[in-house]
GROMACS .gro file of C-alpha atoms in nm:
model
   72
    1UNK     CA    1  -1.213   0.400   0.987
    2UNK     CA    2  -1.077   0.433   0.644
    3UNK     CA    3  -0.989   0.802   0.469
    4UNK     CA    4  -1.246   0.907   0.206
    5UNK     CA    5  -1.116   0.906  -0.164
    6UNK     CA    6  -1.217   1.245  -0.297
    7UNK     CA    7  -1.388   1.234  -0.641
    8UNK     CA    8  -1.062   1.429  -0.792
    9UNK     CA    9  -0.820   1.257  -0.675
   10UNK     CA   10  -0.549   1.191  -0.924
   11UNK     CA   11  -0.458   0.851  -0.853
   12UNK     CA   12  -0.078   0.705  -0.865
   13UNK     CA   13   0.145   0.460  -0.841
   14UNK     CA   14   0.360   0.411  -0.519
   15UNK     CA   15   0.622   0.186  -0.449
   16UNK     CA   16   0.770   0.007  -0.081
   17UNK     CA   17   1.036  -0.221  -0.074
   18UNK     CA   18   0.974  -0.628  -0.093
   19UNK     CA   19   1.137  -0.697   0.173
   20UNK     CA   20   0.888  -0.935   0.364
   21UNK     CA   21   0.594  -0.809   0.261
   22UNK     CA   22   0.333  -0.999  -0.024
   23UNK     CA   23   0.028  -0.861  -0.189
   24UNK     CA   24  -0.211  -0.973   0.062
   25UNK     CA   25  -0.037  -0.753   0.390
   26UNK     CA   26   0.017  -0.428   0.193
   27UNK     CA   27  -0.344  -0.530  -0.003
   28UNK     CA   28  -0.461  -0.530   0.360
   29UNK     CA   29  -0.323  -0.229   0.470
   30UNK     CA   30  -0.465  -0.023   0.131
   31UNK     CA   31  -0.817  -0.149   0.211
   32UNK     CA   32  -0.791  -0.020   0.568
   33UNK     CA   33  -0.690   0.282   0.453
   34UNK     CA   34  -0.908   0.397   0.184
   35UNK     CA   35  -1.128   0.134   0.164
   36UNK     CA   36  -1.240  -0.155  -0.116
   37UNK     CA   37  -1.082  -0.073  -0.422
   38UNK     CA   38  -0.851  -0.219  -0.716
   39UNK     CA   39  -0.480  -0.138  -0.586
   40UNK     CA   40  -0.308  -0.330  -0.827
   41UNK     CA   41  -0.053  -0.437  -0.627
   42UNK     CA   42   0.283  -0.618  -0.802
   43UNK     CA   43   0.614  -0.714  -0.757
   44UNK     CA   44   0.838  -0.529  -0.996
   45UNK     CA   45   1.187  -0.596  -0.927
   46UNK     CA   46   1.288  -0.543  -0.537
   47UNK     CA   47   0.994  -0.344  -0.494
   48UNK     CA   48   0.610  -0.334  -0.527
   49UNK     CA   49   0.416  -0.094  -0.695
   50UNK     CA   50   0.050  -0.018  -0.616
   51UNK     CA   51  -0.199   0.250  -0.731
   52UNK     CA   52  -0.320   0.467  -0.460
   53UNK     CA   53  -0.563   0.783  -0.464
   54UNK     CA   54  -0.227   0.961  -0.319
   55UNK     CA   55   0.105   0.876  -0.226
   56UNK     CA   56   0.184   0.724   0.114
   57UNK     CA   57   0.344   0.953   0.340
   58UNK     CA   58   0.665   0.851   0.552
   59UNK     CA   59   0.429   0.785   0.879
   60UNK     CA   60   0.199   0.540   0.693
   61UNK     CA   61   0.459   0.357   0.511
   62UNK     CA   62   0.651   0.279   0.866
   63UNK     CA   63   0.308   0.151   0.956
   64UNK     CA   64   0.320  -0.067   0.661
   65UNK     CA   65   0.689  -0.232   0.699
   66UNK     CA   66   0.596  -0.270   1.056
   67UNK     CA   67   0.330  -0.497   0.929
   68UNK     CA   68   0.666  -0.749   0.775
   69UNK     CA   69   0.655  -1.114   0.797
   70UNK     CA   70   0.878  -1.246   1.116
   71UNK     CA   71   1.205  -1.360   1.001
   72UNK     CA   72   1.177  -1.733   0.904
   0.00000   0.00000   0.00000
């Protein structure tokens, strides 16, 4: 079930490292979590930014790498 986005939220950029991840996992992974919305998600240099209603917090950000590519 995906958190609610309170009307006042002051949304914000966060960033994860590249490392094997694309747009479409951590895409993924934002719509679980909050739902269907426009994240923005982009490369910018070794990491990707995205614009979330909050910041990810250490627990849901190990959920995310853990969602990595297998090593080719």
């Amino acid at each position: 079930m995906s958190e609610s986005v309170s009307a006042n939220a002051v949304w914000q950029y966060d960033y994860i490292d590249h490392y094997r991840l694309d747009e479409n996992i951590i895409g993924g992974f934002l719509d679980r979590k909050w739902g269907h919305y426009k994240y923005y998600v982009r490369r910018k240099g070794d990491e990707f930014r995205f614009w979330v209603p909050r910041a990810l917090d250490k627990d849901e950000k190990n959920k995310l790498i853990e969602l990595r590519k297998p090593k080719a």
